[in-house]
Short mmCIF file of C-alpha atoms and ligand atoms in Angstrom, two decimals:
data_model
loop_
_atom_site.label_atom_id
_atom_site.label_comp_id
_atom_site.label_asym_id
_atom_site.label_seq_id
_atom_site.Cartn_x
_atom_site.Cartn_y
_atom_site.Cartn_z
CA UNK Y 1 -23.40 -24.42 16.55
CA UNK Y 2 -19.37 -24.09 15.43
CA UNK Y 3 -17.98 -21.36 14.14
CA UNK Y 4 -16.00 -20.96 10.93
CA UNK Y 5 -13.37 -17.91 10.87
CA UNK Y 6 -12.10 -16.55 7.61
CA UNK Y 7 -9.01 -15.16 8.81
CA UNK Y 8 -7.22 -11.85 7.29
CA UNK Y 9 -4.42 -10.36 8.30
CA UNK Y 10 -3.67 -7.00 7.45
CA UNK Y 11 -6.49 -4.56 7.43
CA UNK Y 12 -5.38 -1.68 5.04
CA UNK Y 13 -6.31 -1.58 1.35
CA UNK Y 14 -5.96 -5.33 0.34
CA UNK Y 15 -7.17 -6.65 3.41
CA UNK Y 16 -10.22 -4.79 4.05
CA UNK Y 17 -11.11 -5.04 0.65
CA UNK Y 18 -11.05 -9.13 1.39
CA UNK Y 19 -12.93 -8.75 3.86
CA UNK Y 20 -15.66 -6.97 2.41
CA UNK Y 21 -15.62 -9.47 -0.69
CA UNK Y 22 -15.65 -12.49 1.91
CA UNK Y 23 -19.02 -10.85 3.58
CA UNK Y 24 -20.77 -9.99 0.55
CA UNK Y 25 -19.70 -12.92 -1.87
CA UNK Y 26 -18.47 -15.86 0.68
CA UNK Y 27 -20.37 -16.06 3.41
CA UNK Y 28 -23.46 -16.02 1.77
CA UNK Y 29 -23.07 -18.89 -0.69
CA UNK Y 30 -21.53 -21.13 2.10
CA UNK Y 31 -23.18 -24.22 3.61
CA UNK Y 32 -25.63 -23.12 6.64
CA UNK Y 33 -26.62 -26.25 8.23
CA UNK Y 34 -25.24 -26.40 11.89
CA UNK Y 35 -22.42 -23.46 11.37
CA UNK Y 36 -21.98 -19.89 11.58
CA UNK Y 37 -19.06 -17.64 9.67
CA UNK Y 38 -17.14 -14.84 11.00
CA UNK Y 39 -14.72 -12.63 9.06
CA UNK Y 40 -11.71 -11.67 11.22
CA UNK Y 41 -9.22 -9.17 10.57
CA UNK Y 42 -6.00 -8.80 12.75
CA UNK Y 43 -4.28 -5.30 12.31
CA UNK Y 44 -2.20 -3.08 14.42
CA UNK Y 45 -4.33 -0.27 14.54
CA UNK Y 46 -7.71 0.29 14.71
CA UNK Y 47 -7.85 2.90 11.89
CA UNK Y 48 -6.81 2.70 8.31
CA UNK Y 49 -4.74 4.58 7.29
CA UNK Y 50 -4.82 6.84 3.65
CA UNK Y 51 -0.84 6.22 2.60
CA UNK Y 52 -1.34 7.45 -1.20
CA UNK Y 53 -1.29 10.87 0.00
CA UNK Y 54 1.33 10.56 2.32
CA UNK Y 55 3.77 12.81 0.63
CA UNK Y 56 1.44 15.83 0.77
CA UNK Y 57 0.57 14.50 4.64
CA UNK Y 58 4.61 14.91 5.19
CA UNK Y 59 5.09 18.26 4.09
CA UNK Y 60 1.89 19.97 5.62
CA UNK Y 61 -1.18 19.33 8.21
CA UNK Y 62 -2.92 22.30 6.69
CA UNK Y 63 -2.80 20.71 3.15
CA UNK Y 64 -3.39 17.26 3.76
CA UNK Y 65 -4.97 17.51 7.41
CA UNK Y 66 -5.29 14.44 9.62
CA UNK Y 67 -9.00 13.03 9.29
CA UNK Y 68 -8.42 13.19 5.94
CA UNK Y 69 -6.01 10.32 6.40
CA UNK Y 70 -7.07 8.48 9.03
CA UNK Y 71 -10.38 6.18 8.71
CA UNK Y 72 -11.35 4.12 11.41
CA UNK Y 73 -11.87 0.31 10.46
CA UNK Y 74 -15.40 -1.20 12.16
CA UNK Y 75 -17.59 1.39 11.16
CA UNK Y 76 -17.31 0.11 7.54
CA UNK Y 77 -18.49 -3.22 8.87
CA UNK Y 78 -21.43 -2.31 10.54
CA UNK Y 79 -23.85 -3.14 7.76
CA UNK Y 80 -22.48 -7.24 8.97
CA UNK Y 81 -21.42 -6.74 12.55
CA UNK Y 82 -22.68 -9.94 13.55
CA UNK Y 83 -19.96 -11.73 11.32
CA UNK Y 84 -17.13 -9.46 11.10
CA UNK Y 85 -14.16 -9.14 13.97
CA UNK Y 86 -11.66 -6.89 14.72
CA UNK Y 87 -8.76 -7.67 16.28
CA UNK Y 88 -6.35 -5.26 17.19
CA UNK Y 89 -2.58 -7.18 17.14
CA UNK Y 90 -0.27 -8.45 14.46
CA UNK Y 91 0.12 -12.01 14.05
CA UNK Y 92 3.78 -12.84 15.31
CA UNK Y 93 3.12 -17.26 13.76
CA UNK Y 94 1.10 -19.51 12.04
CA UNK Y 95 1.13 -23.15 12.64
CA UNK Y 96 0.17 -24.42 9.23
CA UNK Y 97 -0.44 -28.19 10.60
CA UNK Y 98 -2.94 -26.58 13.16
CA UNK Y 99 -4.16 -23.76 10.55
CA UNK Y 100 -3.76 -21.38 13.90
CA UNK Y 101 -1.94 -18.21 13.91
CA UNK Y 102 -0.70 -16.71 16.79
CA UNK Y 103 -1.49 -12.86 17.58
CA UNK Y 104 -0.32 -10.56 19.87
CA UNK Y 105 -2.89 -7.97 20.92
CA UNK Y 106 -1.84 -4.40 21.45
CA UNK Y 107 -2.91 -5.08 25.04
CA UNK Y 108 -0.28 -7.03 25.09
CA UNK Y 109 -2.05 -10.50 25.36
CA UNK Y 110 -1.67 -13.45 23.67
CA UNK Y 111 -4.59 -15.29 21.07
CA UNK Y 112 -4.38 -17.90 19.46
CA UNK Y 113 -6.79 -18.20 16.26
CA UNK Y 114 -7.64 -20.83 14.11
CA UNK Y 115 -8.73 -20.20 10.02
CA UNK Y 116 -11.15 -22.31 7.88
CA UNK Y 117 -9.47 -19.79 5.22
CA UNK Y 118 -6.27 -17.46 5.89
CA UNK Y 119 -6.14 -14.72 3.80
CA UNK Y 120 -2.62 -12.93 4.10
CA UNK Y 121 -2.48 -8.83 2.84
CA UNK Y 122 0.49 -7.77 5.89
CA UNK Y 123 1.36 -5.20 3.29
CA UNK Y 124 5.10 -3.58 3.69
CA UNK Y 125 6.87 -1.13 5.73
CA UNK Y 126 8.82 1.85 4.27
CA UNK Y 127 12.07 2.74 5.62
CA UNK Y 128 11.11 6.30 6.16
CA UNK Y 129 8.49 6.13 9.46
CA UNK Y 130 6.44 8.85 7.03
CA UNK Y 131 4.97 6.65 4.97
CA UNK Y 132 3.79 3.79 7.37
CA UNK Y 133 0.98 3.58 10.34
CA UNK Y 134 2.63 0.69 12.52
CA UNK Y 135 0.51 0.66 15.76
CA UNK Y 136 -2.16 3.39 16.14
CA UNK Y 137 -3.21 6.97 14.50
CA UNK Y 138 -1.95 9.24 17.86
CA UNK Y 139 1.69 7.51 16.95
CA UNK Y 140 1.58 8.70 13.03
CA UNK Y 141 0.22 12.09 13.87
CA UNK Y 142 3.03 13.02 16.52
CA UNK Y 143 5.77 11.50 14.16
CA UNK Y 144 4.05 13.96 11.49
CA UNK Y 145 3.63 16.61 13.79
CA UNK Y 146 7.45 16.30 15.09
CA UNK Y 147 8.45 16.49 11.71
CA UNK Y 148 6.54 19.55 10.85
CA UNK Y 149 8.11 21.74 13.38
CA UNK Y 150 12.10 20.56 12.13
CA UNK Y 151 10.45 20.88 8.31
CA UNK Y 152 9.88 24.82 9.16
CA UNK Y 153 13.51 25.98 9.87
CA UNK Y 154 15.47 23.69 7.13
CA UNK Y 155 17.71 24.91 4.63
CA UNK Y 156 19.29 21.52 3.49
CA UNK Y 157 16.67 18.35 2.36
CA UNK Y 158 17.73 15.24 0.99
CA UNK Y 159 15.53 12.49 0.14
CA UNK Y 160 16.53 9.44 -1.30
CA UNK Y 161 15.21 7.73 -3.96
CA UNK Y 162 13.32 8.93 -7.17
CA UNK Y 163 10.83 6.73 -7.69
CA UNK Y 164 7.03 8.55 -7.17
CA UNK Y 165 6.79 8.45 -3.18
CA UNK Y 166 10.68 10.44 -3.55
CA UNK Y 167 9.64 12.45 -6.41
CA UNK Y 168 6.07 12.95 -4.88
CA UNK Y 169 7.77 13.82 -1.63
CA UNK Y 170 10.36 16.22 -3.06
CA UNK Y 171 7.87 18.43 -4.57
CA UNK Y 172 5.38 18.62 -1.76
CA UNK Y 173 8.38 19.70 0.57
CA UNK Y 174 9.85 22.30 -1.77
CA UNK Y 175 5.98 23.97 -2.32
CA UNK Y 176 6.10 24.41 1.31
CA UNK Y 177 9.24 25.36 1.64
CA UNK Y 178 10.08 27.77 -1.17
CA UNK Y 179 6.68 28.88 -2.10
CA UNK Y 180 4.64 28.54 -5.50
CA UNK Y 181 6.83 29.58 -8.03
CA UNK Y 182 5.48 32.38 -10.82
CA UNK Y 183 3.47 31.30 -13.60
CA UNK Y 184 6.27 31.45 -16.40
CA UNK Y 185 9.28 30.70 -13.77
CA UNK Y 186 11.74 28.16 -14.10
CA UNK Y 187 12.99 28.30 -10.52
CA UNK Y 188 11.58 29.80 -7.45
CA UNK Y 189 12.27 33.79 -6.77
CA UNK Y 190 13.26 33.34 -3.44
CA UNK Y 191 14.13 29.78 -2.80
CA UNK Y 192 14.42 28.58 1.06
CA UNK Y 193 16.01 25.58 1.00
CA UNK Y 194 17.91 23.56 -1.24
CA UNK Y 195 16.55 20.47 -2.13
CA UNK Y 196 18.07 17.13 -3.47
CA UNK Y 197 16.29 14.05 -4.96
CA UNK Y 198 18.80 10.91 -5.23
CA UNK Y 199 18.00 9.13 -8.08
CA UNK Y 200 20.38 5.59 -8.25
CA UNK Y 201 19.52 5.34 -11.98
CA UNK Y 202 20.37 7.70 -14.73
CA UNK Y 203 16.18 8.62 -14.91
CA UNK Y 204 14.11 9.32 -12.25
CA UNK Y 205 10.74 7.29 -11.92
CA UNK Y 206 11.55 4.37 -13.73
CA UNK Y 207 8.36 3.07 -14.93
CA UNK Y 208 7.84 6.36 -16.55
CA UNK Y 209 9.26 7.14 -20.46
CA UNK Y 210 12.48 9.04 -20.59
CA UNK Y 211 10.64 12.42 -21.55
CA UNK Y 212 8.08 12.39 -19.09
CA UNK Y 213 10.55 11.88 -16.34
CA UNK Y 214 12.32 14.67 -17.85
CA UNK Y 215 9.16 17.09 -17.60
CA UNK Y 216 9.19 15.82 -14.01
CA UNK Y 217 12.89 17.15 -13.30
CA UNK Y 218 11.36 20.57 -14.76
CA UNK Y 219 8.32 20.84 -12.70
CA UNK Y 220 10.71 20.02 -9.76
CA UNK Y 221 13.09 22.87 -10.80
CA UNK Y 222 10.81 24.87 -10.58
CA UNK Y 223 9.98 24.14 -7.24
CA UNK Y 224 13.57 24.26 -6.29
CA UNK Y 225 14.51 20.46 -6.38
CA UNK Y 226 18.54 19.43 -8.12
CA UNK Y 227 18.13 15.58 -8.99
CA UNK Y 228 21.30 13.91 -8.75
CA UNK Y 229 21.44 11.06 -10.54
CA UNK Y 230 23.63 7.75 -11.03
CA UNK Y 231 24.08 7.94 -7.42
CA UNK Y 232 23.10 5.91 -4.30
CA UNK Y 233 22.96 6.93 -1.05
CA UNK Y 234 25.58 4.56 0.94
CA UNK Y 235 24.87 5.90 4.65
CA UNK Y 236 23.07 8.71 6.40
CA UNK Y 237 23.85 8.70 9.76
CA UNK Y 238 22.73 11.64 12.02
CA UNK Y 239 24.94 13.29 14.42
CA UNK Y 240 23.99 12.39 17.90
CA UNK Y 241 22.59 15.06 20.36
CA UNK Y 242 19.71 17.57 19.53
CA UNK Y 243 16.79 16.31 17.95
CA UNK Y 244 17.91 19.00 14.98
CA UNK Y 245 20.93 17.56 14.46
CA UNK Y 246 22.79 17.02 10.88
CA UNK Y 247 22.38 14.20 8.95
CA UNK Y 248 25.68 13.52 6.66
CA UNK Y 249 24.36 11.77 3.19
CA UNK Y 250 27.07 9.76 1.89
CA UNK Y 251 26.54 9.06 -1.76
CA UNK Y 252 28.14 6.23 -3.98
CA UNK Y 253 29.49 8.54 -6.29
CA UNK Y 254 31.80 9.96 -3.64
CA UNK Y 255 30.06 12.86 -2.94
CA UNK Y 256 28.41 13.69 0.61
CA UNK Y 257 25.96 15.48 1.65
CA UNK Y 258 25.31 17.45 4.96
CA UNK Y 259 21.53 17.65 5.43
CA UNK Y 260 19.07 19.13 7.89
CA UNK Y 261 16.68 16.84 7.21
CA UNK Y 262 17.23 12.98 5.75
CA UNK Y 263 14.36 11.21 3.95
CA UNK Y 264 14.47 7.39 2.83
CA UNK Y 265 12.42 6.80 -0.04
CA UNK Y 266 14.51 4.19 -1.40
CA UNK Y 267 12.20 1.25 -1.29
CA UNK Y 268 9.96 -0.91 0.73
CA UNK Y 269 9.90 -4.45 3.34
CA UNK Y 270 7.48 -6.89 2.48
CA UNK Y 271 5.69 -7.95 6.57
CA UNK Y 272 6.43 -11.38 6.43
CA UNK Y 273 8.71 -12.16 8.99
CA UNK Y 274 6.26 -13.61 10.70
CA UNK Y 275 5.03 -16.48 7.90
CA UNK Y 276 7.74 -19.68 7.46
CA UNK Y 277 10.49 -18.92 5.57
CA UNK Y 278 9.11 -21.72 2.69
CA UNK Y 279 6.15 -19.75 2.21
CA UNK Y 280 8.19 -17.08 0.88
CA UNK Y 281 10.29 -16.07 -2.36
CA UNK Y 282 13.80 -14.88 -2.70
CA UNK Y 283 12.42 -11.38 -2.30
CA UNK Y 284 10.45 -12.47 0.94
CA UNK Y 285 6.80 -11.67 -0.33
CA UNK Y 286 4.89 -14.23 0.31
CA UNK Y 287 5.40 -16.94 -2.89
CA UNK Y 288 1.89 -17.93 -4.52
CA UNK Y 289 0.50 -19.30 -7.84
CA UNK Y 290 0.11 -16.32 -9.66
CA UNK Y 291 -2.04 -17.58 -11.73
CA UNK Y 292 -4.69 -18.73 -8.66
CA UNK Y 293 -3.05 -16.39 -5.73
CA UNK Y 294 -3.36 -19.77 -3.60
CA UNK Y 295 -0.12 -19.82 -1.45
CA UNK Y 296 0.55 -23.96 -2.40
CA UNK Y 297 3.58 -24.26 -0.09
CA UNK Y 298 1.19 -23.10 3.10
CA UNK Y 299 -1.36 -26.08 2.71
CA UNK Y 300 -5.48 -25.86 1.72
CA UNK Y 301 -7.00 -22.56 1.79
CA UNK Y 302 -4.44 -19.92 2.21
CA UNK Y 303 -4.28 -16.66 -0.61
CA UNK Y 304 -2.33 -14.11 -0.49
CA UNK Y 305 -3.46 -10.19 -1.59
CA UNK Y 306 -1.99 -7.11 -1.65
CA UNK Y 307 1.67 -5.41 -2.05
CA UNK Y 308 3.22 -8.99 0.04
CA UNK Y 309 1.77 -11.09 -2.78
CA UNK Y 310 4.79 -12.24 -5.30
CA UNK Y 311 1.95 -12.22 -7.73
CA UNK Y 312 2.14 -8.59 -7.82
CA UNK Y 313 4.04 -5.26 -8.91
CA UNK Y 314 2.68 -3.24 -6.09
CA UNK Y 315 -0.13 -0.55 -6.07
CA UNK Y 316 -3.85 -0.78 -6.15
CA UNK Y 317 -4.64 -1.30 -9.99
CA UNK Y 318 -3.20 -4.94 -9.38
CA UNK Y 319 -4.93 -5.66 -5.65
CA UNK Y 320 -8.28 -4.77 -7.15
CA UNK Y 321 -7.52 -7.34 -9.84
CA UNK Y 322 -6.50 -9.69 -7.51
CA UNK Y 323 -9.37 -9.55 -4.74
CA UNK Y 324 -11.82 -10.76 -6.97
CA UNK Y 325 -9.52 -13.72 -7.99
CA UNK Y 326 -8.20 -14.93 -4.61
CA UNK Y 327 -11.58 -15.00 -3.33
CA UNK Y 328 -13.43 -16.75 -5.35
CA UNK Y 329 -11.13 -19.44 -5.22
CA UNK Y 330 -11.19 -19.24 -1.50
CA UNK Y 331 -15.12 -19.67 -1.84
CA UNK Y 332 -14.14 -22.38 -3.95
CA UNK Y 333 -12.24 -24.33 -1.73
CA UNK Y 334 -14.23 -23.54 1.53
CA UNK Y 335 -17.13 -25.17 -0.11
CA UNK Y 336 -15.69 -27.99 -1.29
CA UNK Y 337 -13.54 -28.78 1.94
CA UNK Y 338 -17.38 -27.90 4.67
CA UNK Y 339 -19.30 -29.82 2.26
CA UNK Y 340 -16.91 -32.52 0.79
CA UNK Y 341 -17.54 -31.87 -2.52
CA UNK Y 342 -15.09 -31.85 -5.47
CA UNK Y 343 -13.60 -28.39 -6.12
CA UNK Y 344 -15.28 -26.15 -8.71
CA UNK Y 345 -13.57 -24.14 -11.30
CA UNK Y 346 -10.51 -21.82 -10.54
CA UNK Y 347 -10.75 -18.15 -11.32
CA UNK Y 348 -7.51 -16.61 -12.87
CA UNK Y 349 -5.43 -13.28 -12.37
CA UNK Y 350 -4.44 -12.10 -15.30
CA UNK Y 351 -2.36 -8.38 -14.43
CA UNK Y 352 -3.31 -5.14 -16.36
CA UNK Y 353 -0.64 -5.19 -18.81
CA UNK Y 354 -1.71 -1.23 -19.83
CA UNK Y 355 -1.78 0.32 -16.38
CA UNK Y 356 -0.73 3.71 -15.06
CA UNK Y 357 1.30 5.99 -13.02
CA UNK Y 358 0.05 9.42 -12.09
CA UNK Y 359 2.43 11.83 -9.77
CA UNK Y 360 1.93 15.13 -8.63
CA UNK Y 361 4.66 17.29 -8.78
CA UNK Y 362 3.42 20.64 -5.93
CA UNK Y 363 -0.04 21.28 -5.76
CA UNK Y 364 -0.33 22.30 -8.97
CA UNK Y 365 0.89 19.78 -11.44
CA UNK Y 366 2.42 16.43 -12.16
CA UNK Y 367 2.81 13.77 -14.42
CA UNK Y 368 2.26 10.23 -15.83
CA UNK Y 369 0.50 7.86 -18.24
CA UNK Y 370 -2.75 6.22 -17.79
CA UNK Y 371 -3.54 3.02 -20.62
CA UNK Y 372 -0.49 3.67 -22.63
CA UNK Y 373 -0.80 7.59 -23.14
CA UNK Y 374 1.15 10.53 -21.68
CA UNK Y 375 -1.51 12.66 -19.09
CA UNK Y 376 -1.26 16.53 -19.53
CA UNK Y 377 -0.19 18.05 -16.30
CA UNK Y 378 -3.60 19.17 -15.72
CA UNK Y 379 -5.49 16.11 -15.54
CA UNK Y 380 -3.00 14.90 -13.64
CA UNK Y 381 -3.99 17.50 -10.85
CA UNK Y 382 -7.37 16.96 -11.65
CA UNK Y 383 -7.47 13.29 -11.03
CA UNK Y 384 -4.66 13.06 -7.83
CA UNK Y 385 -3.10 16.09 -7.24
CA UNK Y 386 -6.18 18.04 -5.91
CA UNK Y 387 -6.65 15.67 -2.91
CA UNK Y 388 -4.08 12.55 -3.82
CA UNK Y 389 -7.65 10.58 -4.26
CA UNK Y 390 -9.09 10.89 -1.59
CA UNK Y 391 -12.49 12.35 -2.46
CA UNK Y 392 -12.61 10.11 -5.38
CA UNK Y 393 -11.34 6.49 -4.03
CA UNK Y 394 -11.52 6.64 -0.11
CA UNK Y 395 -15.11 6.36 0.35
CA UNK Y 396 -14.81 3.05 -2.16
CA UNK Y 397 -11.94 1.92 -0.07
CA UNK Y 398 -14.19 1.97 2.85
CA UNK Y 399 -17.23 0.65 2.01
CA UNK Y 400 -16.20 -2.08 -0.47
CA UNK Y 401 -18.63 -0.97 -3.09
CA UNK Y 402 -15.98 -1.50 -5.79
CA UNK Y 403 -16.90 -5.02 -5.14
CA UNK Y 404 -20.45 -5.09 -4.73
CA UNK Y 405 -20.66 -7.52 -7.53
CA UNK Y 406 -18.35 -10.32 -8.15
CA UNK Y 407 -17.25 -9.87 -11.44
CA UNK Y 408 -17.29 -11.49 -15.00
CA UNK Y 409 -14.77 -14.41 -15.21
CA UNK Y 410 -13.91 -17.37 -16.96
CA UNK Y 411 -14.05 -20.64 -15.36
CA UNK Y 412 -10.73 -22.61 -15.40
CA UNK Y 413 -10.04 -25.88 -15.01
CA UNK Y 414 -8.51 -26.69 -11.21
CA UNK Y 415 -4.75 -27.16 -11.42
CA UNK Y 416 -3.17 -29.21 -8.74
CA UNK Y 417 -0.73 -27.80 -6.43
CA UNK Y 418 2.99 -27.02 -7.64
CA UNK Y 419 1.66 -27.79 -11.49
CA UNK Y 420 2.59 -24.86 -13.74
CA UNK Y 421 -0.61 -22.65 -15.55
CA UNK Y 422 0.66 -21.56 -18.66
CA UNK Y 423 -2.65 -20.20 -20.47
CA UNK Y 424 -3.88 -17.39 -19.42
CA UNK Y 425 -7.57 -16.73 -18.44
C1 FAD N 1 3.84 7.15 0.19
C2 FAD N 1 3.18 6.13 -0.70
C3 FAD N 1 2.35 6.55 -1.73
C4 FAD N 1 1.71 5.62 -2.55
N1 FAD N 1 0.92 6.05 -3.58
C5 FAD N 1 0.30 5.14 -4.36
C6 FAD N 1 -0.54 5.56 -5.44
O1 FAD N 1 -0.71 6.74 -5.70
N2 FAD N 1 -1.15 4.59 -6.17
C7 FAD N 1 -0.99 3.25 -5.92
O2 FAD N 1 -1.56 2.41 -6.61
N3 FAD N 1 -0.20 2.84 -4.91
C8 FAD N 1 0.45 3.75 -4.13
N4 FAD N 1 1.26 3.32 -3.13
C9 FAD N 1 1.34 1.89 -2.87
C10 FAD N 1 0.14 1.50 -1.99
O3 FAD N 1 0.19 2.22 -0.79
C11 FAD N 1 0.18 0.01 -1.74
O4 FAD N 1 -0.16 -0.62 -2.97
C12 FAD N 1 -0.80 -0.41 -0.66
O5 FAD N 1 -0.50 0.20 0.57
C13 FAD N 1 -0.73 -1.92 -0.49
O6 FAD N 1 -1.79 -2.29 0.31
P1 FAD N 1 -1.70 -3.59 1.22
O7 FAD N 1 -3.01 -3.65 1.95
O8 FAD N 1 -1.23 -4.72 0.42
O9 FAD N 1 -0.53 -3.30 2.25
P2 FAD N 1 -0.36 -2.12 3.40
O10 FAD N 1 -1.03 -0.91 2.90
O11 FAD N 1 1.07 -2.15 3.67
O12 FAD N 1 -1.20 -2.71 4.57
C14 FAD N 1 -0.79 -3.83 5.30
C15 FAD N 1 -1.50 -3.83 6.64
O13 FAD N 1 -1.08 -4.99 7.37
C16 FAD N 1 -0.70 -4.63 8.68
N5 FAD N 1 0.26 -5.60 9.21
C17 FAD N 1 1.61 -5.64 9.03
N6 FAD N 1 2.15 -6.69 9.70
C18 FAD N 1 1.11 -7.34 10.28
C19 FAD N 1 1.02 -8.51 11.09
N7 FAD N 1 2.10 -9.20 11.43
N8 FAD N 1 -0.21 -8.90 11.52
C20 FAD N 1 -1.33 -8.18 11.17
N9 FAD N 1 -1.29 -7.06 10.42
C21 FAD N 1 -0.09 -6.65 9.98
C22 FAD N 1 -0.13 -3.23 8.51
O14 FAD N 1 -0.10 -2.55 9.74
C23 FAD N 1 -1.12 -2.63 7.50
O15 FAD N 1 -2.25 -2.12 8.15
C24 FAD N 1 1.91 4.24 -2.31
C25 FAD N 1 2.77 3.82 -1.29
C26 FAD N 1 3.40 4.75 -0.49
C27 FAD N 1 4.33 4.28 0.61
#
């Protein structure tokens, strides 16, 4: 009997998520006669790894402590063990003519494996090592741990950038730092540390309306946080020697900054170095059909899901769209190319144009929008701030139940390759 792998790679929110679709929804509607399926996923570390609340993670173990963070992967497989594959590496090529892609274990050997399907969800890394598990959980914890102990005796923070992981950041730090502030305050009593968010634009959190960033440079205030703004941060290079040396902050505007501690929240690096350069856009996430998530330039059956995916605007309101979609036409295609059958009908993405941005500001409060409307501090708290999700969404995350069913959709007609979709579905 051969085997047919579905190959993912990435195993964090988009990828695990495809994998659980391709075991529940795939497998089981593919032809049986003579072949088995296996879902494979290829990921650096065996655990997944909780990076929505890695601001409060940053700023305190006893707030956001470790096994809250840290999930490992297999055990949510083990209701299909027989067809499911972990594979500790990260690709490092894909031969598209051969549909192989080359992995490197964390062993340190070398695999070679070849796709039926290739589903790519490599995610991005952050330039701040706070905010991103590369190999395994030990590695995370002792960077978090390290940066604990500097965190304590720091009187000068700078973190750069002011979109939600900065502003999220910012406040987290200064509650630890300089305390809860007084029910009524404005600023803390007895503030620490000074704090500085670096916002390049002339409003912080720019998906956010101009007065609800503004109540966000309050809540900060009042947690001890300046926001500079109009101003990018050009350099920060740390003085060589102890590990608590300075970091000087140089800013566009001139000014400069001398800070204990240095955080770069200033964006993110699509993990695609890896795919050939035509399979990628100008921004180097991987270019697909937004319309189908089928990555054209890569040959038959390979999708792309997740943060990489040129498709979307990052976050995990648009991968849960997207699953569904890239999936079924996966399924699609799989069927049509074992049993050699015309293709059936595509299945469309179509993003959330209302969507939502929630950010906790401390423990205590925060703000954003969800479907078009301005959230009260409160239930901003109530829905992320209390645990950043992770009583309410990790145990989804895990177990793939979000997808236990396929979904509604409306069948579209199948567009040929590099042919532009206009309607939308
Ligand atoms: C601090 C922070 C807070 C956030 N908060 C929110 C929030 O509140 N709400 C929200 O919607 N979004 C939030 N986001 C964004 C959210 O984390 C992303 O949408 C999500 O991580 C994207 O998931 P992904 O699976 O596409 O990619 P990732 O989560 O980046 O996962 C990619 C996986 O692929 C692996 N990988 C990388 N290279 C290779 C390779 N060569 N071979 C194999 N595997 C590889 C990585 O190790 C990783 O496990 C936040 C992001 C950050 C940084």
């Amino acid at each position: 009997m051969s085997t047919e792998t579905i190959l993912i790679l990435g195993g964090a929110f988009a990828g695990m998520s495809a994998a659980h679709w391709a075991l529940k929804h795939v497998i089981p509607q593919l032809p049986k006669k003579g072949t088995s399926y296996n879902v494979t996923i290829v990921n650096p570390s065996k655990d997944f790894y909780w990076r929505i609340a890695g601001p409060r993670a940053t700023a305190s173990k006893e707030l956001m402590p470790y096994d809250k963070l840290f999930y490992p992967i297999e055990p949510a497989f083990a209701y299909a063990k027989d067809k499911f594959t972990l594979v500790q590496g990260k690709a490092t090529h894909v031969d598209p003519a051969g549909q192989t892609v080359f992995v490197e274990t964390v062993t340190g050997e070398q695999k070679s494996i070849p796709y039926a399907a290739l589903v790519i969800a490599t995610g991005f890394t952050t330039p701040s090592p706070l905010f991103t598990l590369d190999t395994d959980r030990a590695a995370l914890e002792a960077t978090y741990d390290k940066f604990h102990s500097q965190l304590k005796g720091a009187k000068t923070v700078v973190i750069g950038g002011a979109g939600p992981v900065g502003v999220e950041t910012a406040g987290e730090i200064a509650e630890v730092l300089n305390g809860k502030p007084g029910f009524m305050a404005s600023t803390p009593k007895n503030p620490k540390a000074k704090i500085t968010l670096i916002s390049a634009e002339k409003k912080m959190l720019p998906v956010l309306r101009e007065s609800i960033s503004k109540q966000a440079e309050k809540l900060l205030k009042r947690l001890g946080v300046d926001v500079l703004y109009n101003a990018k941060v050009v350099s920060a290079t740390k003085a060589s020697g102890a590990e608590d040396a300075k970091t000087t902050v140089q800013l566009s505007d001139g000014n400069m900054i001398e800070a204990d501690i240095y955080i770069d929240a200033t964006g993110t690096r699509p993990n695609t170095g890896f795919l050939p350069k035509e399979w990628l856009d100008n921004r180097n996430r991987v270019s697909c059909n937004t319309k189908t998530l089928r990555v054209e330039a890569a040959g038959p059956r390979v999708y792309v899901v997740g943060d990489c995916g040129s498709y979307s605007r990052g976050g995990i309101m648009d991968q849960n769209d997207a699953i569904p979609v890239a999936m079924t036409n996966l399924r699609t295609d799989l069927i049509a190319h074992l049993s050699g059958t015309p293709a059936g009908n595509d299945r469309h993405y179509t993003p959330n144009a209302k969507g939502g941005q929630l950010v906790p500001i401390g423990t205590q409060k925060g703000v954003g929008y969800m479907n078009g409307m301005a959230l009260p501090s409160i239930m901003v708290w109530m829905i992320k701030g209390r645990d950043y999700l992770v009583s309410m969404l990790v145990e989804n995350q895990l177990s793939g139940k979000n997808y236990a069913k396929e979904g509604k959709w409306v069948p579209q007609p199948v567009v040929a390759a590099g042919q532009m979709v206009t309607s939308s579905g």
